[in-house]
Amino acid sequence: CEKEFLDRPPEDAYSLDEFYSSEAQVNASTNILYNAPWFQFANTPMWAIGELSSGNARTWDDNSADFMKFTVTNRKNHLANGWSSLWSVVAQANAVINFLPDRVDASVSQPVIDNAIGEAKFMRAMAYFYLVRIWGPVPIIENNLDYVYNPQINTNPVDDIYTFMENDLMFAIDNCYSKNRGSNYSDNGHISSGSAKALLAKIYLYQRDYSQARAYAEEVINSGEFKLFGLEVPGSYNDLFDTKNNNNEESIAAIQWSNTGEYGQGNPLQAMFAFTTALTGTGDGWGAVSPSIDLTQSYEDGDLRRYGTIMEEGNEYPNLNGGYVVPENPGTQGTNVAIKKYVVGKPEYNGGGSSQNAANNTYLLRYADLLLIHAEAIMAGAESTTDGAALASVNKVRERAGLEPLEVLTKEQLLHERRVELAFEGEYFYDLGRLDRSEAIAIISAQERGTYSNDDPPVIYSENFTPSADDFTFAYPPVEVQKNPLLEADPVPYNFN
Amino acid sequence: QKVVTGKVSDVSGLPLLGVNVIEKNTTNGTTTDFDGNFEIRTGNDAVIVFSFVGFITKEVSVKGLKTLNIQLEENTENLDEIVLIGYGTQSRQDVNGSVSSIDAKEIEDIPQVSIDQLMQGRAAGVTITQNSGQPGSSVSVKIRGVTSITGSNEPLYVIDGVPVSGDANNTSTSGRSPVGSGGQQDTGVSPLAALNPNDIASVDILKDASATAIYGSRGANGVVIITTKKGRKGEGKLSYNSYLAIQEPTELIKMMDLPTYARLQNLFSDLTGTEPRIEFANIELLGSGTNWQKEIFDRAIMQNHQLSFSGGKENVDYFISGGYLDQEGTVIGSGFDRISLRTNVNAQVKDWVKVGISLTGSRTKDDVTINGNRDGVVSLGLLQTPDVAVYNPDGSFAGPIDDDGLGSLNPVALALSIKNKLTRNKLLGNVFVEFDLAEGLSYRTEFGGDFNFNKNHRFTPTYAWGRYVNEQNVLNIREENSVFWIIKNFINYHKNFNNKHDLTLLLGHEAQESTWEGTIATARGFLTNDIQTLNLGDAEFAANDAYKGSQALQSFFARVLYSFDNKYGITASFRADGSSKFDPLGDNQWGYFPSVSASWKVSNEDFMSNFNALQDIRLKVGYGETGNQNIPNYRYGATLTTFNTGLGTGFGLSNIANPDLKWESAIQTNIGLEFGAFKNKLQTTIELYEKTSKDFLYQLPLPDYLVGVDPYNGGVGAPFVNLGEMRNRGADLTLSYNTGVNDFSWNSTLTLSHYKNEVIDLPSGLVITGETNLNGNSPIAPTITNVGQPIGMYYGYKVIGIFNDANTITDQPVQFGTAFSAEDGDTWLGDIQYADVNGDGVVNANDKTIIGNPHPDFTYGFSNSFKYKSFDLSLFLQGSYGNDVMNLTWLNTSSLNARYRNQTQESADYWTPENTDTDIPRPVAGDTFNNEISSRVVEDGSYLRIQNLTFGYSLPSSLMDKLNINNIKVYGSVQNLYTFTNYRGYDPEIGSFNQDALLMGIDNGRYPTPRTFTFGLNVDL
């Protein structure tokens, strides 16, 4: 009696030790990796770095404008939020990787277990991919328990982190289910072996290991698992970002937001991107950033992606809140345009959501990106190519955008395609970061990051900002350095055993 | 000889039964009857002595009078004063541990809502700060310094035998805090707010471990034993107490008016390359604009009524009271009200059996302010800009219209539109039966319960305040109930041998359990804002959450009290506690808590019989061990948190397990000296103590790369561990002086408390920081805790001054790796120059150092009461000396780095090439190192406050007798009359943010304490 009186196991939660007792539970164990831990990263750092620093967007918000002006200090809350958010993904992935095998019930079959661990390794690699691109060297953590009582650890070199991601993705390729993305979108949510191949191709590309990148990209393309939405399946570039097309055939990996409106479990992007509360209906819609003049001007004539990315006066969006016509001078940041991508409208048109919590997915990787990776891998660092396979991939992407096929693919053209295809998906700054520094600095310092005047016709108040070579990665949050001064020390090679 | 008749009553006019009425130096005497009347035959010049237990003896000469109506005053310095020591009582003279007591008389007529606030400054060794001026909010009570690193440092309250945790967050005893945070405010509500202070008879504060060890695992932070009023034998008494109070905000911070603000905005337009706002083109045409502080603070009314009935006959006594309190907050939209009922009945059923019950039922309602950070009403009252109007011409709320998305919500609209109501229903009671088994041997069983039913109703309406439009209204309902019960069984044995040896034995067992359960439901999309029930929301967007849990504690305890010849006393106790907080499969569930103490009444020694300079000299010494197990449930194991994901329910690891968790323990020694002087008019108590606590139950402050964000956002909670060691050494001094001549009496008490906190041991490689957010979302770590220093020291950069000389600036140490140039993001003239503390030639994170100490050198209270005939006057001062305060409210409002944000008037003296003689740096748009946590934001937090001034008048008894009324008293008082301080913020009494010992004295948008004018009336029939 006494023993029982003092034994109080949790009454409102599963205990870790008893959780993995059925296939259903093991399958559900990875859901978390697609959701809440990503929230703070998606909320601001994703676009503050990916769009403001890259020159795709501009803002007057003195808090975010530092990213545009390359005056970011380590105290920036956006950085701290991104840092802790991405490490949450790592921690939750590690929990599955380390705890599941020891605790899983014998009745659960090995492929089910291996698939879950493969998904976790994929997401761990995805989080590290962002970490290494934003901060450079960071600690490799395979099991958080190893450092709980000894938290002051060194960072590991960037190359080791890439090796670590490759290992994770190899495991995911071997152990995750193979899929063929069909029209039943609800089956497509979890990543597959093919998703891991696609991410691995991108990671090899970042390392300039072009042959491997090409090989994996081609495996993905040849598998037919993914299709270009609006080209190989009905739809359009604009519809790609609608809530109803979550997990369409083009989606390789995406954050799977909930529609319940619980804070931190829905998509926060619309709250930031929509230029008016009238679009969202939920009190948010802050127009924190607007497309820059530079981005808007960079579109080729007739590029359909412009309509799906940028709201301009007079644009009609029939699916947005049952029909929306963009008024005069949208946007809040002096560029007379506003962001369209990821702006999905009011909860009643999107199956739920609430303030800062829409139900539309956020892409982490999609097939169009892979096609461009494929083309770039084939170029293998050359200034241009006429390789048929490379052109085929790029032209597929261009065809959906309503553009003429290219006959020669230049490096500049490829960078441009990546920029407009993936604008406001948080990619362009990393693409610039892959260039030689002087080249990237030249591109950025020539970008028009200014505003239009109120005159008719408007004139440009020009603003240009020149980054220095070390502005392409960011400082560790100071509270973290305070807890672990070793973060500032030189990276130490990782012991892979 | 003649007959003298008369009546003896107490000060309030209540007749006293059984008073000895004796002619001086004779054996001639009588006693008063039931109505206090007496009749005695004496000579004409006789002196009659009136004496009664518990009252000051009075001598009156007859001088030809035939009737004598005598009032006897209660003897507050009664040597036989009874003190509660836990599971029993003891005469104050025999208590070997350190116990401070507060009598109800000291705290009557003071318009405070709850007892914890009233204890402030009244007892040495007890440091009390109000965490917020929000009605009903929590108070930080620290008995003898900070004992624990995290967890709660609040004492255990024992209300009529029922233990109630002082932890406002309640995570260890009721799962979650009763107020929904909504990511906004974190000001806990006081767990004692349900208790009506007017019902309290006495408060005994057990301070040292030899006193608290009998409470074992719950005694480490001290124990406050609260006893409510009982009926007295004699005629029934009906009392009505009432007061009406007006509270007003004390001091507003001077913020920029519209022209000053406009000038700053124009400067920012230059800095950010934006077009200056047209409306600010002609500054001289601008009026002063909206003063937002005046809009959000307002005078507020408080009223209190209490009706009580008490009395006792032969074998029964009773006390019944009902009270009503209604307090508006000085921040608009906030408030608190309470209805409370109390019944105390005791009865001697047979010679050998006694029963009693004490029961309180209460309902409190809090209108909780949206407060606590950048988005709170108080903060927005500072930051909202003077060019925005409160209301539109049509009477609806206004808001910024064109603010580039950078403005803020209208705080008045926020305060008045967003409803956050907390209703708490509480039933707290205790029943006992005591059997006399044999002479000196009794058996007592008690059952106590604390039943709570709380409901939090939070509604955000649809609104359109300027450009801020919300079309989706949200209702959030939290319903929570918790049940606590305790069963105690104990045997008491008392025997006195030969009038020399006095022995009391106690042996007991108790079991206690808390269970709690809560449901949180959210509905959205109501068609109107009028009716706010869940069923009217759009079913498609409904969401729910729930929690549930329990904890249990089982204990055995024993105590011996022994005294010899009224000279030497020894107390020894032992308690064993088993707690459900620790792994049932391990060996750490049980903790053992011994104590021993002794005292020596020096004055009772024969050799002291000729020493008269000092009286009642007593020395005492004590040692004891106590524990702490105040952590959330099941931290020895790991659980999973559920999330809604697009793939279905997700399960995230919520914490890292630590099966080795065990008790946190504290060892305390105490030495005390008590004596009286000037015929006991001056009484002195000096106590010295050392308290060492170790194995803190502490959630490891791991870097985010190991745990990520908070568990409810998808991160993994760091494990709770046992670590470290900390020592508090301190001294408590109480001086009290009582004198009186004829109709005049004077009583003063000075309490002084000093402690010195030092962290003795921490695991290497672990940096313990206190973390909070600046401007709502920028994480900062303003404190650090190092071995060899006190806990929670302020940590940041030292400021040298402002860069003012273009010729020498480039010779200075480079700051944070930025170049010296006028470019954006670089360091230039007008920026703050920080000290290169480590002398390595550059200023960076390695130059952070200790920049302030939140611990006071001492805190003090000085209470004075004077009485002349029917008038009484009391003056109570309290304060703190030598502590620093970190003024983040000032930093937030003087950051000079963003547009559309008002700033302090003081910061308008910012550096410009023309204005170089200033300590305010230049405005910089965006991130600037000028706003680092630095010595700039640390201020002296010393203060002396005239906490209370009360003037009272009791109507003359001659008049009262005619009206057949015992007493009528009227009084007026001022609470928080004036504060002497150099602190720039609202109020230097900051408290701890969420009672967190690592965030002491950090002012971050705190709700200021108001000044209160009270008029009161007490009537006794």
PDB file of N, CA and C in Angstrom, chain A residues 2 6 8 11-12 14 16 19 31 60-62 66 73 75-76 88 92 144 151 256 258 260-261 265 277 281-283 346 352 354 480 483-484, chain B residues 274 406 469-472 513 524 541 548 550 552 554 589 638 640 643-644 646 649 653 656 704-706 709 714 771 898-899 926-928 932:
ATOM      1  N   GLU A   2       1.839   1.245   0.883  1.00  0.00           N
ATOM      2  CA  GLU A   2       2.727   2.389   0.992  1.00  0.00           C
ATOM      3  C   GLU A   2       3.441   2.641  -0.322  1.00  0.00           C
ATOM      4  N   LEU A   6       2.964   6.091  -2.973  1.00  0.00           N
ATOM      5  CA  LEU A   6       4.031   7.007  -3.386  1.00  0.00           C
ATOM      6  C   LEU A   6       4.470   6.797  -4.834  1.00  0.00           C
ATOM      7  N   ARG A   8       3.598   7.570  -8.474  1.00  0.00           N
ATOM      8  CA  ARG A   8       2.701   8.429  -9.265  1.00  0.00           C
ATOM      9  C   ARG A   8       3.231   8.578 -10.681  1.00  0.00           C
ATOM     10  N   GLU A  11      -0.118  10.823 -15.518  1.00  0.00           N
ATOM     11  CA  GLU A  11      -1.528  10.508 -15.746  1.00  0.00           C
ATOM     12  C   GLU A  11      -2.080  11.222 -16.967  1.00  0.00           C
ATOM     13  N   ASP A  12      -1.283  12.104 -17.562  1.00  0.00           N
ATOM     14  CA  ASP A  12      -1.799  12.847 -18.704  1.00  0.00           C
ATOM     15  C   ASP A  12      -0.836  12.807 -19.884  1.00  0.00           C
ATOM     16  N   TYR A  14       2.021   9.993 -22.241  1.00  0.00           N
ATOM     17  CA  TYR A  14       2.690   8.696 -22.346  1.00  0.00           C
ATOM     18  C   TYR A  14       4.064   8.834 -21.734  1.00  0.00           C
ATOM     19  N   LEU A  16       7.892   7.818 -21.816  1.00  0.00           N
ATOM     20  CA  LEU A  16       8.770   7.430 -22.918  1.00  0.00           C
ATOM     21  C   LEU A  16       8.970   5.922 -22.940  1.00  0.00           C
ATOM     22  N   PHE A  19       6.023   4.039 -24.577  1.00  0.00           N
ATOM     23  CA  PHE A  19       5.355   4.594 -25.746  1.00  0.00           C
ATOM     24  C   PHE A  19       5.405   3.681 -26.973  1.00  0.00           C
ATOM     25  N   ASN A  31       5.976  12.167 -36.300  1.00  0.00           N
ATOM     26  CA  ASN A  31       5.139  13.316 -36.709  1.00  0.00           C
ATOM     27  C   ASN A  31       5.696  14.632 -36.189  1.00  0.00           C
ATOM     28  N   TRP A  60      11.462  48.149 -43.469  1.00  0.00           N
ATOM     29  CA  TRP A  60      11.801  49.288 -42.622  1.00  0.00           C
ATOM     30  C   TRP A  60      11.868  48.875 -41.161  1.00  0.00           C
ATOM     31  N   ASP A  61      11.397  47.694 -40.885  1.00  0.00           N
ATOM     32  CA  ASP A  61      11.361  47.253 -39.489  1.00  0.00           C
ATOM     33  C   ASP A  61      12.800  47.216 -38.958  1.00  0.00           C
ATOM     34  N   ASP A  62      13.068  48.104 -38.014  1.00  0.00           N
ATOM     35  CA  ASP A  62      14.443  48.260 -37.565  1.00  0.00           C
ATOM     36  C   ASP A  62      14.992  46.974 -36.965  1.00  0.00           C
ATOM     37  N   ASP A  66      18.312  44.924 -40.074  1.00  0.00           N
ATOM     38  CA  ASP A  66      19.738  44.633 -39.920  1.00  0.00           C
ATOM     39  C   ASP A  66      20.190  43.509 -40.849  1.00  0.00           C
ATOM     40  N   THR A  73      23.773  41.958 -35.211  1.00  0.00           N
ATOM     41  CA  THR A  73      24.647  41.593 -34.097  1.00  0.00           C
ATOM     42  C   THR A  73      24.204  40.235 -33.559  1.00  0.00           C
ATOM     43  N   ARG A  75      23.051  39.560 -30.860  1.00  0.00           N
ATOM     44  CA  ARG A  75      21.908  39.604 -29.952  1.00  0.00           C
ATOM     45  C   ARG A  75      20.573  39.464 -30.680  1.00  0.00           C
ATOM     46  N   LYS A  76      20.615  39.437 -31.992  1.00  0.00           N
ATOM     47  CA  LYS A  76      19.369  39.437 -32.756  1.00  0.00           C
ATOM     48  C   LYS A  76      18.480  38.264 -32.360  1.00  0.00           C
ATOM     49  N   SER A  88      16.039  22.133 -31.712  1.00  0.00           N
ATOM     50  CA  SER A  88      14.900  21.341 -31.224  1.00  0.00           C
ATOM     51  C   SER A  88      14.630  20.186 -32.175  1.00  0.00           C
ATOM     52  N   GLN A  92      14.733  16.337 -31.014  1.00  0.00           N
ATOM     53  CA  GLN A  92      13.608  15.414 -31.155  1.00  0.00           C
ATOM     54  C   GLN A  92      13.971  14.252 -32.085  1.00  0.00           C
ATOM     55  N   ASN A 144      21.883  13.517 -27.311  1.00  0.00           N
ATOM     56  CA  ASN A 144      21.937  14.647 -26.391  1.00  0.00           C
ATOM     57  C   ASN A 144      22.321  14.225 -24.983  1.00  0.00           C
ATOM     58  N   PRO A 151      28.114  19.924 -20.837  1.00  0.00           N
ATOM     59  CA  PRO A 151      27.552  20.616 -22.007  1.00  0.00           C
ATOM     60  C   PRO A 151      28.548  21.474 -22.774  1.00  0.00           C
ATOM     61  N   GLN A 256       4.721  20.145 -41.823  1.00  0.00           N
ATOM     62  CA  GLN A 256       3.303  19.770 -41.882  1.00  0.00           C
ATOM     63  C   GLN A 256       2.556  20.490 -40.766  1.00  0.00           C
ATOM     64  N   SER A 258      -0.430  22.172 -38.546  1.00  0.00           N
ATOM     65  CA  SER A 258      -1.765  21.747 -38.127  1.00  0.00           C
ATOM     66  C   SER A 258      -2.779  22.843 -38.430  1.00  0.00           C
ATOM     67  N   THR A 260      -5.360  23.344 -36.361  1.00  0.00           N
ATOM     68  CA  THR A 260      -6.129  23.568 -35.133  1.00  0.00           C
ATOM     69  C   THR A 260      -5.951  24.956 -34.568  1.00  0.00           C
ATOM     70  N   GLY A 261      -4.959  25.695 -35.080  1.00  0.00           N
ATOM     71  CA  GLY A 261      -4.774  27.055 -34.601  1.00  0.00           C
ATOM     72  C   GLY A 261      -4.007  27.161 -33.300  1.00  0.00           C
ATOM     73  N   GLN A 265       1.991  25.571 -33.739  1.00  0.00           N
ATOM     74  CA  GLN A 265       1.773  24.331 -34.467  1.00  0.00           C
ATOM     75  C   GLN A 265       1.179  24.583 -35.847  1.00  0.00           C
ATOM     76  N   THR A 277      -4.110  43.044 -42.580  1.00  0.00           N
ATOM     77  CA  THR A 277      -4.914  42.135 -41.768  1.00  0.00           C
ATOM     78  C   THR A 277      -6.181  41.736 -42.514  1.00  0.00           C
ATOM     79  N   GLY A 281      -7.595  37.949 -41.800  1.00  0.00           N
ATOM     80  CA  GLY A 281      -8.781  37.857 -40.956  1.00  0.00           C
ATOM     81  C   GLY A 281      -8.495  37.493 -39.521  1.00  0.00           C
ATOM     82  N   THR A 282      -7.229  37.373 -39.157  1.00  0.00           N
ATOM     83  CA  THR A 282      -6.928  36.913 -37.797  1.00  0.00           C
ATOM     84  C   THR A 282      -6.080  37.916 -37.028  1.00  0.00           C
ATOM     85  N   GLY A 283      -6.129  39.187 -37.428  1.00  0.00           N
ATOM     86  CA  GLY A 283      -5.424  40.202 -36.659  1.00  0.00           C
ATOM     87  C   GLY A 283      -3.951  40.294 -37.003  1.00  0.00           C
ATOM     88  N   LYS A 346      -7.975  33.715 -45.262  1.00  0.00           N
ATOM     89  CA  LYS A 346      -8.639  33.565 -43.967  1.00  0.00           C
ATOM     90  C   LYS A 346      -8.867  32.091 -43.613  1.00  0.00           C
ATOM     91  N   GLY A 352      -9.097  26.018 -41.554  1.00  0.00           N
ATOM     92  CA  GLY A 352      -8.730  26.254 -40.165  1.00  0.00           C
ATOM     93  C   GLY A 352      -7.546  27.175 -40.015  1.00  0.00           C
ATOM     94  N   SER A 354      -5.413  30.020 -37.193  1.00  0.00           N
ATOM     95  CA  SER A 354      -5.705  31.196 -36.385  1.00  0.00           C
ATOM     96  C   SER A 354      -4.541  32.155 -36.561  1.00  0.00           C
ATOM     97  N   GLU A 480      24.254  31.505 -25.472  1.00  0.00           N
ATOM     98  CA  GLU A 480      24.879  30.212 -25.714  1.00  0.00           C
ATOM     99  C   GLU A 480      26.383  30.267 -25.494  1.00  0.00           C
ATOM    100  N   LYS A 483      27.166  30.283 -21.918  1.00  0.00           N
ATOM    101  CA  LYS A 483      27.100  28.957 -21.318  1.00  0.00           C
ATOM    102  C   LYS A 483      28.225  28.062 -21.809  1.00  0.00           C
ATOM    103  N   ASN A 484      28.695  28.317 -22.999  1.00  0.00           N
ATOM    104  CA  ASN A 484      29.753  27.481 -23.554  1.00  0.00           C
ATOM    105  C   ASN A 484      30.719  28.316 -24.388  1.00  0.00           C
TER     106      ASN A 484
ATOM    107  N   THR B 274      14.405  57.232 -44.977  1.00  0.00           N
ATOM    108  CA  THR B 274      12.995  57.267 -45.355  1.00  0.00           C
ATOM    109  C   THR B 274      12.530  58.714 -45.388  1.00  0.00           C
ATOM    110  N   LEU B 406       5.142  48.863 -37.985  1.00  0.00           N
ATOM    111  CA  LEU B 406       6.068  48.839 -36.858  1.00  0.00           C
ATOM    112  C   LEU B 406       5.439  49.294 -35.546  1.00  0.00           C
ATOM    113  N   VAL B 469      -6.361  45.062 -37.251  1.00  0.00           N
ATOM    114  CA  VAL B 469      -7.704  44.525 -37.408  1.00  0.00           C
ATOM    115  C   VAL B 469      -7.667  43.049 -37.072  1.00  0.00           C
ATOM    116  N   ASN B 470      -8.591  42.620 -36.253  1.00  0.00           N
ATOM    117  CA  ASN B 470      -8.696  41.197 -35.954  1.00  0.00           C
ATOM    118  C   ASN B 470     -10.108  40.754 -36.267  1.00  0.00           C
ATOM    119  N   GLU B 471     -10.229  39.820 -37.201  1.00  0.00           N
ATOM    120  CA  GLU B 471     -11.574  39.357 -37.580  1.00  0.00           C
ATOM    121  C   GLU B 471     -11.912  38.042 -36.913  1.00  0.00           C
ATOM    122  N   GLN B 472     -10.949  37.476 -36.198  1.00  0.00           N
ATOM    123  CA  GLN B 472     -11.208  36.179 -35.586  1.00  0.00           C
ATOM    124  C   GLN B 472     -11.169  36.324 -34.074  1.00  0.00           C
ATOM    125  N   GLU B 513      -2.059  13.990   0.085  1.00  0.00           N
ATOM    126  CA  GLU B 513      -2.130  13.744  -1.349  1.00  0.00           C
ATOM    127  C   GLU B 513      -2.724  14.959  -2.044  1.00  0.00           C
ATOM    128  N   ARG B 524     -13.015  29.515 -31.676  1.00  0.00           N
ATOM    129  CA  ARG B 524     -12.746  30.711 -32.468  1.00  0.00           C
ATOM    130  C   ARG B 524     -13.923  30.981 -33.391  1.00  0.00           C
ATOM    131  N   PHE B 541     -12.987  25.089 -35.826  1.00  0.00           N
ATOM    132  CA  PHE B 541     -11.724  25.645 -35.345  1.00  0.00           C
ATOM    133  C   PHE B 541     -11.549  25.461 -33.835  1.00  0.00           C
ATOM    134  N   LYS B 548      -3.480  16.439 -15.982  1.00  0.00           N
ATOM    135  CA  LYS B 548      -3.960  15.678 -14.836  1.00  0.00           C
ATOM    136  C   LYS B 548      -2.739  15.151 -14.101  1.00  0.00           C
ATOM    137  N   SER B 550      -1.025  13.864  -9.885  1.00  0.00           N
ATOM    138  CA  SER B 550      -1.167  13.767  -8.443  1.00  0.00           C
ATOM    139  C   SER B 550       0.197  13.617  -7.801  1.00  0.00           C
ATOM    140  N   ALA B 552       2.000  12.580  -3.726  1.00  0.00           N
ATOM    141  CA  ALA B 552       1.705  12.088  -2.388  1.00  0.00           C
ATOM    142  C   ALA B 552       2.943  12.167  -1.521  1.00  0.00           C
ATOM    143  N   GLN B 554       4.169  10.833   2.490  1.00  0.00           N
ATOM    144  CA  GLN B 554       3.847  10.077   3.700  1.00  0.00           C
ATOM    145  C   GLN B 554       4.938  10.329   4.728  1.00  0.00           C
ATOM    146  N   GLN B 589      13.370   7.796  -2.312  1.00  0.00           N
ATOM    147  CA  GLN B 589      12.058   8.352  -1.984  1.00  0.00           C
ATOM    148  C   GLN B 589      11.988   8.917  -0.575  1.00  0.00           C
ATOM    149  N   ALA B 638      10.818  10.046 -18.194  1.00  0.00           N
ATOM    150  CA  ALA B 638      10.607  10.967 -19.313  1.00  0.00           C
ATOM    151  C   ALA B 638       9.202  10.763 -19.863  1.00  0.00           C
ATOM    152  N   LEU B 640       6.177  12.206 -22.931  1.00  0.00           N
ATOM    153  CA  LEU B 640       6.026  12.755 -24.276  1.00  0.00           C
ATOM    154  C   LEU B 640       4.909  13.801 -24.267  1.00  0.00           C
ATOM    155  N   PHE B 643       1.338  17.090 -29.713  1.00  0.00           N
ATOM    156  CA  PHE B 643       1.226  18.259 -30.588  1.00  0.00           C
ATOM    157  C   PHE B 643       0.236  17.931 -31.692  1.00  0.00           C
ATOM    158  N   ASN B 644      -0.384  18.969 -32.203  1.00  0.00           N
ATOM    159  CA  ASN B 644      -1.206  18.800 -33.400  1.00  0.00           C
ATOM    160  C   ASN B 644      -0.304  19.021 -34.595  1.00  0.00           C
ATOM    161  N   GLY B 646       0.128  18.360 -39.046  1.00  0.00           N
ATOM    162  CA  GLY B 646      -0.606  18.076 -40.271  1.00  0.00           C
ATOM    163  C   GLY B 646      -0.667  16.584 -40.570  1.00  0.00           C
ATOM    164  N   THR B 649      -1.649  13.462 -34.645  1.00  0.00           N
ATOM    165  CA  THR B 649      -1.043  13.829 -33.372  1.00  0.00           C
ATOM    166  C   THR B 649       0.445  13.481 -33.373  1.00  0.00           C
ATOM    167  N   LEU B 653       9.409  14.354 -27.222  1.00  0.00           N
ATOM    168  CA  LEU B 653      10.016  14.080 -25.929  1.00  0.00           C
ATOM    169  C   LEU B 653       9.963  15.366 -25.110  1.00  0.00           C
ATOM    170  N   ILE B 656      14.248  15.181 -20.307  1.00  0.00           N
ATOM    171  CA  ILE B 656      15.269  14.150 -20.152  1.00  0.00           C
ATOM    172  C   ILE B 656      15.156  13.619 -18.724  1.00  0.00           C
ATOM    173  N   ASP B 704      20.980  25.790 -25.680  1.00  0.00           N
ATOM    174  CA  ASP B 704      19.888  25.400 -26.582  1.00  0.00           C
ATOM    175  C   ASP B 704      20.308  24.322 -27.570  1.00  0.00           C
ATOM    176  N   TYR B 705      21.619  24.212 -27.838  1.00  0.00           N
ATOM    177  CA  TYR B 705      21.996  23.183 -28.814  1.00  0.00           C
ATOM    178  C   TYR B 705      21.795  21.773 -28.250  1.00  0.00           C
ATOM    179  N   LEU B 706      21.512  21.697 -26.948  1.00  0.00           N
ATOM    180  CA  LEU B 706      21.191  20.380 -26.384  1.00  0.00           C
ATOM    181  C   LEU B 706      19.706  20.170 -26.129  1.00  0.00           C
ATOM    182  N   VAL B 709      14.078  24.700 -27.943  1.00  0.00           N
ATOM    183  CA  VAL B 709      13.116  25.642 -27.365  1.00  0.00           C
ATOM    184  C   VAL B 709      12.418  24.991 -26.180  1.00  0.00           C
ATOM    185  N   GLY B 714       8.113  22.372 -28.596  1.00  0.00           N
ATOM    186  CA  GLY B 714       8.735  21.340 -29.403  1.00  0.00           C
ATOM    187  C   GLY B 714      10.173  21.030 -29.035  1.00  0.00           C
ATOM    188  N   GLU B 771      17.532  33.863 -17.151  1.00  0.00           N
ATOM    189  CA  GLU B 771      17.209  34.301 -18.507  1.00  0.00           C
ATOM    190  C   GLU B 771      15.830  34.926 -18.571  1.00  0.00           C
ATOM    191  N   ALA B 898      14.501  52.391 -32.640  1.00  0.00           N
ATOM    192  CA  ALA B 898      13.409  52.004 -33.520  1.00  0.00           C
ATOM    193  C   ALA B 898      12.413  53.142 -33.650  1.00  0.00           C
ATOM    194  N   ARG B 899      11.829  53.213 -34.794  1.00  0.00           N
ATOM    195  CA  ARG B 899      10.777  54.200 -35.000  1.00  0.00           C
ATOM    196  C   ARG B 899       9.473  53.683 -34.420  1.00  0.00           C
ATOM    197  N   GLY B 926      17.926  50.073 -35.538  1.00  0.00           N
ATOM    198  CA  GLY B 926      18.216  48.639 -35.543  1.00  0.00           C
ATOM    199  C   GLY B 926      19.124  48.237 -34.402  1.00  0.00           C
ATOM    200  N   ASP B 927      19.777  47.105 -34.612  1.00  0.00           N
ATOM    201  CA  ASP B 927      20.656  46.574 -33.584  1.00  0.00           C
ATOM    202  C   ASP B 927      21.770  47.547 -33.264  1.00  0.00           C
ATOM    203  N   THR B 928      21.965  47.775 -31.986  1.00  0.00           N
ATOM    204  CA  THR B 928      23.110  48.591 -31.610  1.00  0.00           C
ATOM    205  C   THR B 928      23.679  48.043 -30.325  1.00  0.00           C
ATOM    206  N   GLU B 932      23.421  46.887 -24.973  1.00  0.00           N
ATOM    207  CA  GLU B 932      23.844  45.695 -24.236  1.00  0.00           C
ATOM    208  C   GLU B 932      23.467  45.848 -22.759  1.00  0.00           C
TER     209      GLU B 932
END
